[in-house]
GROMACS .gro file of C-alpha atoms in nm:
model
  385
    1MET     CA    1   2.625   0.678   4.020
    2ARG     CA    2   2.565   0.340   3.855
    3GLY     CA    3   2.422   0.335   3.502
    4LEU     CA    4   2.099   0.209   3.353
    5SER     CA    5   2.017  -0.157   3.301
    6GLN     CA    6   2.129  -0.327   2.980
    7ARG     CA    7   1.766  -0.425   2.930
    8VAL     CA    8   1.647  -0.065   2.919
    9LYS     CA    9   1.948   0.058   2.721
   10GLY     CA   10   1.868  -0.200   2.455
   11MET     CA   11   1.505  -0.090   2.415
   12LYS     CA   12   1.412   0.151   2.136
   13PRO     CA   13   1.151   0.417   2.214
   14SER     CA   14   0.830   0.388   2.012
   15ALA     CA   15   0.886   0.551   1.673
   16THR     CA   16   0.517   0.629   1.624
   17VAL     CA   17   0.487   0.798   1.963
   18ALA     CA   18   0.808   0.996   1.903
   19VAL     CA   19   0.710   1.119   1.555
   20ASN     CA   20   0.361   1.217   1.668
   21ALA     CA   21   0.506   1.404   1.967
   22LYS     CA   22   0.738   1.594   1.731
   23ALA     CA   23   0.446   1.685   1.505
   24LEU     CA   24   0.243   1.811   1.801
   25GLU     CA   25   0.536   2.020   1.924
   26LEU     CA   26   0.583   2.179   1.581
   27ARG     CA   27   0.213   2.266   1.574
   28ARG     CA   28   0.242   2.424   1.920
   29GLN     CA   29   0.526   2.637   1.782
   30GLY     CA   30   0.292   2.766   1.512
   31VAL     CA   31   0.423   2.556   1.221
   32ASP     CA   32   0.159   2.497   0.952
   33LEU     CA   33   0.162   2.119   0.952
   34VAL     CA   34  -0.071   1.838   0.847
   35ALA     CA   35   0.002   1.542   1.074
   36LEU     CA   36  -0.070   1.197   0.930
   37THR     CA   37   0.117   1.029   1.213
   38ALA     CA   38  -0.116   0.924   1.492
   39GLY     CA   39  -0.293   0.590   1.502
   40GLU     CA   40  -0.572   0.764   1.688
   41PRO     CA   41  -0.937   0.827   1.589
   42ASP     CA   42  -1.009   1.197   1.549
   43PHE     CA   43  -1.367   1.145   1.670
   44ASP     CA   44  -1.466   1.224   2.027
   45THR     CA   45  -1.557   0.940   2.262
   46PRO     CA   46  -1.932   0.865   2.222
   47GLU     CA   47  -2.156   1.058   2.458
   48HIS     CA   48  -2.316   0.748   2.612
   49VAL     CA   49  -1.971   0.629   2.715
   50LYS     CA   50  -1.876   0.963   2.868
   51GLU     CA   51  -2.208   0.974   3.053
   52ALA     CA   52  -2.135   0.631   3.206
   53ALA     CA   53  -1.807   0.770   3.340
   54ARG     CA   54  -1.992   1.063   3.495
   55ARG     CA   55  -2.236   0.823   3.661
   56ALA     CA   56  -1.951   0.614   3.799
   57LEU     CA   57  -1.793   0.926   3.946
   58ALA     CA   58  -2.122   1.038   4.100
   59GLN     CA   59  -2.172   0.693   4.252
   60GLY     CA   60  -1.824   0.693   4.407
   61LYS     CA   61  -1.687   0.407   4.197
   62THR     CA   62  -1.336   0.540   4.242
   63LYS     CA   63  -1.159   0.266   4.439
   64TYR     CA   64  -0.900   0.007   4.338
   65ALA     CA   65  -1.020  -0.263   4.101
   66PRO     CA   66  -0.900  -0.625   4.093
   67PRO     CA   67  -0.586  -0.677   3.880
   68ALA     CA   68  -0.781  -0.856   3.606
   69GLY     CA   69  -1.059  -0.595   3.599
   70ILE     CA   70  -1.399  -0.537   3.758
   71PRO     CA   71  -1.617  -0.851   3.744
   72GLU     CA   72  -1.897  -0.676   3.554
   73LEU     CA   73  -1.662  -0.580   3.270
   74ARG     CA   74  -1.503  -0.926   3.255
   75GLU     CA   75  -1.851  -1.077   3.221
   76ALA     CA   76  -1.930  -0.832   2.940
   77LEU     CA   77  -1.602  -0.918   2.771
   78ALA     CA   78  -1.679  -1.289   2.780
   79GLU     CA   79  -2.012  -1.212   2.614
   80LYS     CA   80  -1.845  -0.983   2.358
   81PHE     CA   81  -1.594  -1.253   2.260
   82ARG     CA   82  -1.876  -1.509   2.229
   83ARG     CA   83  -2.105  -1.275   2.034
   84GLU     CA   84  -1.859  -1.108   1.800
   85ASN     CA   85  -1.571  -1.354   1.772
   86SER     CA   86  -1.737  -1.696   1.823
   87LEU     CA   87  -1.498  -1.774   2.110
   88ALA     CA   88  -1.625  -1.993   2.395
   89ILE     CA   89  -1.488  -1.778   2.676
   90ALA     CA   90  -1.567  -1.765   3.049
   91PRO     CA   91  -1.520  -1.443   3.250
   92ASP     CA   92  -1.214  -1.585   3.426
   93GLN     CA   93  -1.051  -1.625   3.084
   94THR     CA   94  -1.059  -1.248   3.027
   95ILE     CA   95  -0.841  -0.965   3.154
   96VAL     CA   96  -0.868  -0.585   3.143
   97THR     CA   97  -0.541  -0.396   3.099
   98VAL     CA   98  -0.403  -0.043   3.073
   99GLY     CA   99  -0.452  -0.032   2.696
  100GLY     CA  100  -0.399  -0.310   2.446
  101LYS     CA  101  -0.026  -0.241   2.472
  102GLN     CA  102  -0.016  -0.358   2.833
  103ALA     CA  103  -0.205  -0.675   2.744
  104LEU     CA  104   0.071  -0.762   2.497
  105PHE     CA  105   0.349  -0.656   2.734
  106ASN     CA  106   0.210  -0.863   3.021
  107LEU     CA  107   0.156  -1.158   2.788
  108PHE     CA  108   0.517  -1.169   2.672
  109GLN     CA  109   0.636  -1.131   3.031
  110ALA     CA  110   0.410  -1.423   3.125
  111ILE     CA  111   0.504  -1.672   2.852
  112LEU     CA  112   0.863  -1.602   2.747
  113ASP     CA  113   1.189  -1.735   2.888
  114PRO     CA  114   1.531  -1.613   2.770
  115GLY     CA  115   1.598  -1.731   2.417
  116ASP     CA  116   1.238  -1.817   2.330
  117GLU     CA  117   1.156  -1.717   1.974
  118VAL     CA  118   0.850  -1.519   1.865
  119ILE     CA  119   0.763  -1.497   1.496
  120VAL     CA  120   0.652  -1.150   1.389
  121LEU     CA  121   0.516  -1.074   1.043
  122ALA     CA  122   0.691  -0.780   0.878
  123PRO     CA  123   0.588  -0.504   0.832
  124TYR     CA  124   0.474  -0.506   1.195
  125TRP     CA  125   0.360  -0.267   1.465
  126VAL     CA  126   0.678  -0.118   1.609
  127SER     CA  127   0.626  -0.244   1.966
  128TYR     CA  128   0.603  -0.618   1.900
  129PRO     CA  129   0.977  -0.693   1.867
  130GLU     CA  130   1.074  -0.452   2.144
  131MET     CA  131   0.830  -0.613   2.388
  132VAL     CA  132   0.962  -0.957   2.296
  133ARG     CA  133   1.323  -0.851   2.352
  134PHE     CA  134   1.236  -0.684   2.683
  135ALA     CA  135   1.092  -1.016   2.803
  136GLY     CA  136   1.413  -1.197   2.704
  137GLY     CA  137   1.274  -1.339   2.382
  138VAL     CA  138   1.408  -1.331   2.029
  139PRO     CA  139   1.188  -1.181   1.754
  140VAL     CA  140   1.205  -1.373   1.426
  141GLU     CA  141   1.086  -1.173   1.127
  142VAL     CA  142   0.890  -1.329   0.841
  143GLU     CA  143   0.838  -1.095   0.549
  144THR     CA  144   0.503  -1.019   0.386
  145LEU     CA  145   0.522  -0.868   0.038
  146PRO     CA  146   0.351  -0.567  -0.124
  147GLU     CA  147   0.280  -0.768  -0.439
  148GLU     CA  148   0.091  -1.018  -0.219
  149GLY     CA  149  -0.108  -0.744  -0.049
  150PHE     CA  150   0.106  -0.784   0.265
  151VAL     CA  151  -0.083  -1.107   0.342
  152PRO     CA  152   0.141  -1.368   0.509
  153ASP     CA  153   0.238  -1.691   0.332
  154PRO     CA  154   0.183  -1.980   0.578
  155GLU     CA  155   0.459  -2.179   0.409
  156ARG     CA  156   0.705  -1.895   0.469
  157VAL     CA  157   0.595  -1.887   0.833
  158LYS     CA  158   0.636  -2.264   0.862
  159ARG     CA  159   0.998  -2.242   0.747
  160ALA     CA  160   1.072  -2.001   1.033
  161ILE     CA  161   0.950  -2.241   1.304
  162THR     CA  162   1.219  -2.397   1.524
  163ALA     CA  163   1.233  -2.591   1.849
  164ARG     CA  164   1.257  -2.254   2.030
  165THR     CA  165   0.940  -2.104   1.874
  166LYS     CA  166   0.711  -1.999   2.158
  167ALA     CA  167   0.463  -1.775   1.978
  168LEU     CA  168   0.349  -1.621   1.651
  169VAL     CA  169   0.199  -1.271   1.645
  170VAL     CA  170  -0.072  -1.195   1.389
  171ASN     CA  171  -0.241  -0.857   1.349
  172SER     CA  172  -0.545  -0.838   1.124
  173PRO     CA  173  -0.655  -0.578   1.024
  174ASN     CA  174  -0.291  -0.481   1.022
  175ASN     CA  175  -0.093  -0.183   1.142
  176PRO     CA  176   0.087  -0.047   0.937
  177THR     CA  177  -0.028  -0.213   0.612
  178GLY     CA  178  -0.408  -0.211   0.649
  179ALA     CA  179  -0.413  -0.572   0.524
  180VAL     CA  180  -0.704  -0.794   0.626
  181TYR     CA  181  -0.590  -1.156   0.636
  182PRO     CA  182  -0.823  -1.403   0.461
  183ARG     CA  183  -0.986  -1.667   0.677
  184GLU     CA  184  -0.799  -1.950   0.505
  185VAL     CA  185  -0.464  -1.789   0.589
  186LEU     CA  186  -0.555  -1.744   0.956
  187GLU     CA  187  -0.682  -2.102   0.967
  188ALA     CA  188  -0.350  -2.224   0.826
  189LEU     CA  189  -0.158  -2.024   1.089
  190ALA     CA  190  -0.380  -2.163   1.365
  191ARG     CA  191  -0.305  -2.517   1.242
  192LEU     CA  192   0.067  -2.442   1.263
  193ALA     CA  193   0.021  -2.336   1.627
  194LEU     CA  194  -0.156  -2.664   1.700
  195GLU     CA  195   0.089  -2.882   1.509
  196HIS     CA  196   0.402  -2.723   1.656
  197ASP     CA  197   0.258  -2.639   1.999
  198PHE     CA  198   0.322  -2.266   2.023
  199TYR     CA  199   0.103  -1.971   2.119
  200LEU     CA  200  -0.086  -1.771   1.858
  201VAL     CA  201  -0.111  -1.406   1.966
  202SER     CA  202  -0.398  -1.251   1.769
  203ASP     CA  203  -0.404  -0.871   1.790
  204GLU     CA  204  -0.754  -0.778   1.673
  205ILE     CA  205  -0.778  -0.418   1.789
  206TYR     CA  206  -0.891  -0.297   1.444
  207GLU     CA  207  -1.150  -0.572   1.397
  208HIS     CA  208  -1.443  -0.333   1.336
  209LEU     CA  209  -1.255  -0.120   1.082
  210ILE     CA  210  -1.282  -0.343   0.775
  211TYR     CA  211  -1.386  -0.213   0.432
  212GLU     CA  212  -1.334  -0.524   0.219
  213GLY     CA  213  -1.329  -0.879   0.347
  214GLU     CA  214  -1.442  -1.017   0.680
  215HIS     CA  215  -1.288  -1.051   1.023
  216PHE     CA  216  -1.201  -1.397   1.154
  217SER     CA  217  -1.067  -1.480   1.500
  218PRO     CA  218  -0.825  -1.776   1.479
  219GLY     CA  219  -0.890  -1.859   1.844
  220GLN     CA  220  -1.197  -2.046   1.717
  221LEU     CA  221  -0.968  -2.318   1.583
  222ALA     CA  222  -0.696  -2.320   1.849
  223PRO     CA  223  -0.860  -2.203   2.173
  224GLU     CA  224  -0.595  -2.346   2.408
  225HIS     CA  225  -0.313  -2.196   2.204
  226THR     CA  226  -0.456  -1.851   2.124
  227ILE     CA  227  -0.451  -1.529   2.319
  228THR     CA  228  -0.683  -1.272   2.156
  229VAL     CA  229  -0.590  -0.911   2.229
  230ASN     CA  230  -0.821  -0.615   2.175
  231GLY     CA  231  -0.918  -0.284   2.334
  232ALA     CA  232  -1.153   0.012   2.345
  233ALA     CA  233  -0.912   0.265   2.194
  234LYS     CA  234  -0.972   0.237   1.820
  235VAL     CA  235  -1.331   0.115   1.800
  236PHE     CA  236  -1.480   0.354   2.057
  237ALA     CA  237  -1.234   0.645   2.013
  238MET     CA  238  -1.114   0.589   2.369
  239THR     CA  239  -0.737   0.612   2.323
  240GLY     CA  240  -0.678   0.829   2.630
  241TRP     CA  241  -0.897   0.614   2.854
  242ARG     CA  242  -0.633   0.338   2.834
  243ILE     CA  243  -0.848   0.026   2.838
  244GLY     CA  244  -0.733  -0.291   2.665
  245TYR     CA  245  -0.852  -0.646   2.707
  246ALA     CA  246  -0.763  -0.999   2.616
  247CYS     CA  247  -0.889  -1.353   2.645
  248GLY     CA  248  -0.724  -1.692   2.630
  249PRO     CA  249  -0.625  -1.999   2.831
  250LYS     CA  250  -0.705  -1.949   3.198
  251ALA     CA  251  -0.349  -2.011   3.321
  252VAL     CA  252  -0.206  -1.752   3.082
  253ILE     CA  253  -0.468  -1.492   3.173
  254LYS     CA  254  -0.399  -1.548   3.545
  255ALA     CA  255  -0.026  -1.503   3.487
  256MET     CA  256  -0.093  -1.179   3.298
  257ALA     CA  257  -0.304  -1.057   3.593
  258ASP     CA  258  -0.019  -1.146   3.830
  259VAL     CA  259   0.211  -0.920   3.627
  260SER     CA  260  -0.046  -0.640   3.659
  261SER     CA  261  -0.072  -0.695   4.033
  262GLN     CA  262   0.296  -0.609   4.069
  263SER     CA  263   0.297  -0.317   3.824
  264THR     CA  264  -0.021  -0.115   3.763
  265THR     CA  265  -0.247  -0.304   4.007
  266SER     CA  266  -0.538  -0.246   3.768
  267PRO     CA  267  -0.664  -0.014   3.495
  268ASP     CA  268  -0.850   0.305   3.584
  269THR     CA  269  -1.178   0.211   3.754
  270ILE     CA  270  -1.384   0.493   3.600
  271ALA     CA  271  -1.263   0.400   3.252
  272GLN     CA  272  -1.368   0.040   3.314
  273TRP     CA  273  -1.725   0.143   3.392
  274ALA     CA  274  -1.727   0.358   3.079
  275THR     CA  275  -1.605   0.063   2.872
  276LEU     CA  276  -1.876  -0.156   3.021
  277GLU     CA  277  -2.131   0.089   2.879
  278ALA     CA  278  -1.960   0.082   2.539
  279LEU     CA  279  -1.982  -0.298   2.528
  280THR     CA  280  -2.334  -0.340   2.664
  281ASN     CA  281  -2.520  -0.048   2.505
  282GLN     CA  282  -2.499  -0.221   2.169
  283GLU     CA  283  -2.745   0.000   1.982
  284ALA     CA  284  -2.565   0.326   2.058
  285SER     CA  285  -2.221   0.175   2.010
  286ARG     CA  286  -2.316   0.011   1.681
  287ALA     CA  287  -2.436   0.344   1.544
  288PHE     CA  288  -2.106   0.508   1.640
  289ILE     CA  289  -1.897   0.226   1.487
  290GLU     CA  290  -2.089   0.238   1.160
  291MET     CA  291  -2.053   0.617   1.141
  292ALA     CA  292  -1.678   0.602   1.204
  293ARG     CA  293  -1.617   0.311   0.966
  294GLU     CA  294  -1.797   0.486   0.681
  295ALA     CA  295  -1.598   0.805   0.745
  296TYR     CA  296  -1.270   0.612   0.735
  297ARG     CA  297  -1.377   0.438   0.415
  298ARG     CA  298  -1.442   0.775   0.246
  299ARG     CA  299  -1.109   0.910   0.368
  300ARG     CA  300  -0.922   0.603   0.249
  301ASP     CA  301  -1.076   0.631  -0.097
  302LEU     CA  302  -1.005   1.005  -0.114
  303LEU     CA  303  -0.641   0.949  -0.014
  304LEU     CA  304  -0.579   0.658  -0.252
  305LYS     CA  305  -0.739   0.842  -0.545
  306GLY     CA  306  -0.534   1.154  -0.474
  307LEU     CA  307  -0.208   0.961  -0.443
  308SER     CA  308  -0.273   0.784  -0.772
  309GLU     CA  309  -0.352   1.110  -0.951
  310ILE     CA  310  -0.014   1.258  -0.859
  311GLY     CA  311   0.170   0.939  -0.955
  312LEU     CA  312   0.239   0.789  -0.612
  313LYS     CA  313   0.204   0.419  -0.534
  314ALA     CA  314   0.043   0.253  -0.233
  315VAL     CA  315  -0.104  -0.092  -0.169
  316ARG     CA  316  -0.480  -0.057  -0.118
  317PRO     CA  317  -0.560  -0.126   0.250
  318SER     CA  318  -0.873  -0.326   0.335
  319GLY     CA  319  -0.890  -0.228   0.701
  320ALA     CA  320  -0.757  -0.015   0.990
  321PHE     CA  321  -0.675   0.348   0.895
  322TYR     CA  322  -0.326   0.337   0.747
  323VAL     CA  323  -0.164   0.347   0.404
  324LEU     CA  324   0.196   0.249   0.330
  325LEU     CA  325   0.328   0.490   0.067
  326ASP     CA  326   0.619   0.400  -0.163
  327THR     CA  327   0.880   0.671  -0.104
  328SER     CA  328   1.110   0.604  -0.402
  329PRO     CA  329   0.981   0.914  -0.592
  330PHE     CA  330   1.081   1.137  -0.298
  331ALA     CA  331   1.419   1.011  -0.182
  332GLU     CA  332   1.664   0.723  -0.167
  333ASP     CA  333   1.521   0.596   0.162
  334GLU     CA  334   1.214   0.636   0.381
  335VAL     CA  335   1.383   0.851   0.647
  336LYS     CA  336   1.502   1.110   0.397
  337ALA     CA  337   1.158   1.103   0.231
  338ALA     CA  338   0.989   1.170   0.567
  339GLU     CA  339   1.225   1.461   0.627
  340ARG     CA  340   1.143   1.614   0.289
  341LEU     CA  341   0.771   1.573   0.346
  342LEU     CA  342   0.804   1.736   0.689
  343GLU     CA  343   0.981   2.031   0.527
  344GLY     CA  344   0.685   2.042   0.286
  345GLY     CA  345   0.434   2.062   0.571
  346VAL     CA  346   0.326   1.698   0.613
  347ALA     CA  347   0.430   1.477   0.905
  348VAL     CA  348   0.442   1.104   0.833
  349VAL     CA  349   0.605   0.806   1.005
  350PRO     CA  350   0.909   0.648   0.835
  351GLY     CA  351   0.861   0.277   0.778
  352THR     CA  352   1.200   0.189   0.925
  353ASP     CA  353   1.087   0.066   1.268
  354PHE     CA  354   0.790  -0.115   1.108
  355ALA     CA  355   1.035  -0.307   0.883
  356ALA     CA  356   0.852  -0.132   0.597
  357PHE     CA  357   1.163  -0.011   0.423
  358GLY     CA  358   1.110   0.221   0.128
  359HIS     CA  359   0.773   0.329   0.269
  360VAL     CA  360   0.620   0.581   0.506
  361ARG     CA  361   0.301   0.521   0.701
  362LEU     CA  362   0.014   0.761   0.650
  363SER     CA  363  -0.275   0.767   0.896
  364TYR     CA  364  -0.608   0.877   0.754
  365ALA     CA  365  -0.766   0.910   1.096
  366THR     CA  366  -0.800   1.279   1.024
  367SER     CA  367  -1.041   1.507   0.839
  368GLU     CA  368  -1.097   1.504   0.464
  369GLU     CA  369  -0.985   1.867   0.461
  370ASN     CA  370  -0.649   1.767   0.611
  371LEU     CA  371  -0.612   1.484   0.362
  372ARG     CA  372  -0.670   1.722   0.070
  373LYS     CA  373  -0.410   1.961   0.213
  374ALA     CA  374  -0.166   1.674   0.252
  375LEU     CA  375  -0.218   1.566  -0.109
  376GLU     CA  376  -0.151   1.920  -0.233
  377ARG     CA  377   0.169   1.929  -0.031
  378PHE     CA  378   0.277   1.584  -0.153
  379ALA     CA  379   0.241   1.715  -0.508
  380ARG     CA  380   0.448   2.027  -0.433
  381VAL     CA  381   0.727   1.824  -0.272
  382LEU     CA  382   0.724   1.586  -0.566
  383GLN     CA  383   0.760   1.876  -0.809
  384ARG     CA  384   1.060   2.013  -0.618
  385VAL     CA  385   1.226   1.672  -0.612
   0.00000   0.00000   0.00000
């Protein structure tokens, strides 16, 4: 029998998915474990969203949807991007996808030719470089530094631009650092996209989870060069519903929909009607977002205070729900540190595949009780080391 394709053999599996799956399996085996691995809200999907799904089922809205999404949801998305992001977007400039991940995957398939370069800011979400490579592109890493709050330096980005640069990926608030990029930095990156004629891919899926600073969508400055990616997963605790969305230049969005038409056809129809409720019932959704954001803020502060009290170092995140923890007190590298912490009853994600060397990623999308347990176990592991 012939083997697998070189393309698939060269792709790494998602480190975050793999580590979380391992943590879940250990729990199923009865291991006493605090998992700080998943980038997933621990809140249930809001009731008004679930009720909309029930209504859609009762009304028989169970058929195929168009590849770019049901028209009602695309209209609501255009309004959302105008209202919340100050982007002048028409419905035919939006697309609904099977999670934010598919929006990014389809985008890179749509815009990249072999050898095209995509600048990614390290530390980065693990899937960016793998998606770029799978589409035939070449990821070009530009480092962001802990002492600079993991905020990118536009001059450093500029030095990485070549004649083959096709896109720059920005993610603010950031996974895994929690950094919120200042407006002036995003404006400078948007100007680079305009001056050098490349796409700016703005992943804004954590836009509502900001504790210090403000969110800014760079597509305001470079609308014909920017593809804004978002989704329902983080903001509405709808990870399993698998609804992402994006907006941008009409030709790019159409190409992304063409990719969907030959792969998934469309996202789940019931989930689309549920997402429509989340976007249009603003009063109920706003109350949920504010509740969740305040809970994450408390958890972040509890975690940072506890880490400091036991002598561990982490850069204070301003958004999302992650902390990058310096692992030098635990071990010589982040993988060994993660292994020791797992032996001590805490599952974390090594920073290796994030290009966050010497760090592990902690997710505080879990209860305060779990965070306190984790801190106690960190202290015990530290004492043994």
